[in-house]
Amino acid sequence: MSVIRQLIDLLFITSNYTVNKAFFIVVFYENKNNSFTI
């Protein structure tokens, strides 16, 4: 579990802006199409 956490932390450190932007786009797209609240 701690290994996964380290990988996630590393991912956000190395590409924080790209990941957050992509995540926001995906969440917005899913919410718009399926009306899900995340």
PDB file of C-alpha atoms in Angstrom:
ATOM      1  CA  MET A   1       0.000   0.000   0.000  1.00  0.00           C
ATOM      2  CA  SER A   2       2.817   2.396   0.820  1.00  0.00           C
ATOM      3  CA  VAL A   3       4.455   1.623  -2.526  1.00  0.00           C
ATOM      4  CA  ILE A   4       1.271   2.636  -4.344  1.00  0.00           C
ATOM      5  CA  ARG A   5       1.119   5.808  -2.256  1.00  0.00           C
ATOM      6  CA  GLN A   6       4.717   6.642  -3.149  1.00  0.00           C
ATOM      7  CA  LEU A   7       3.987   6.139  -6.845  1.00  0.00           C
ATOM      8  CA  ILE A   8       0.937   8.386  -6.604  1.00  0.00           C
ATOM      9  CA  ASP A   9       2.934  11.054  -4.769  1.00  0.00           C
ATOM     10  CA  LEU A  10       5.708  10.826  -7.359  1.00  0.00           C
ATOM     11  CA  LEU A  11       3.183  11.119 -10.169  1.00  0.00           C
ATOM     12  CA  PHE A  12       1.677  14.281  -8.698  1.00  0.00           C
ATOM     13  CA  ILE A  13       5.095  15.762  -7.993  1.00  0.00           C
ATOM     14  CA  THR A  14       6.426  15.145 -11.497  1.00  0.00           C
ATOM     15  CA  SER A  15       3.309  16.024 -13.484  1.00  0.00           C
ATOM     16  CA  ASN A  16       0.988  17.763 -11.056  1.00  0.00           C
ATOM     17  CA  TYR A  17      -0.488  20.230 -13.539  1.00  0.00           C
ATOM     18  CA  THR A  18      -0.997  17.717 -16.335  1.00  0.00           C
ATOM     19  CA  VAL A  19      -2.593  15.115 -14.071  1.00  0.00           C
ATOM     20  CA  ASN A  20      -4.918  17.592 -12.388  1.00  0.00           C
ATOM     21  CA  LYS A  21      -5.964  19.109 -15.699  1.00  0.00           C
ATOM     22  CA  ALA A  22      -6.632  15.707 -17.241  1.00  0.00           C
ATOM     23  CA  PHE A  23      -8.515  14.552 -14.139  1.00  0.00           C
ATOM     24  CA  PHE A  24     -10.662  17.690 -14.156  1.00  0.00           C
ATOM     25  CA  ILE A  25     -11.489  17.231 -17.840  1.00  0.00           C
ATOM     26  CA  VAL A  26     -12.414  13.572 -17.318  1.00  0.00           C
ATOM     27  CA  VAL A  27     -14.568  14.312 -14.265  1.00  0.00           C
ATOM     28  CA  PHE A  28     -16.275  17.228 -15.996  1.00  0.00           C
ATOM     29  CA  TYR A  29     -16.888  15.120 -19.105  1.00  0.00           C
ATOM     30  CA  GLU A  30     -18.335  12.237 -17.081  1.00  0.00           C
ATOM     31  CA  ASN A  31     -20.504  14.587 -15.036  1.00  0.00           C
ATOM     32  CA  LYS A  32     -21.823  16.296 -18.144  1.00  0.00           C
ATOM     33  CA  ASN A  33     -22.703  13.030 -19.887  1.00  0.00           C
ATOM     34  CA  ASN A  34     -23.882  10.885 -16.984  1.00  0.00           C
ATOM     35  CA  SER A  35     -24.955  13.499 -14.431  1.00  0.00           C
ATOM     36  CA  PHE A  36     -22.801  11.854 -11.782  1.00  0.00           C
ATOM     37  CA  THR A  37     -21.617  13.886  -8.810  1.00  0.00           C
ATOM     38  CA  ILE A  38     -18.059  13.056  -7.808  1.00  0.00           C
TER      39      ILE A  38
END
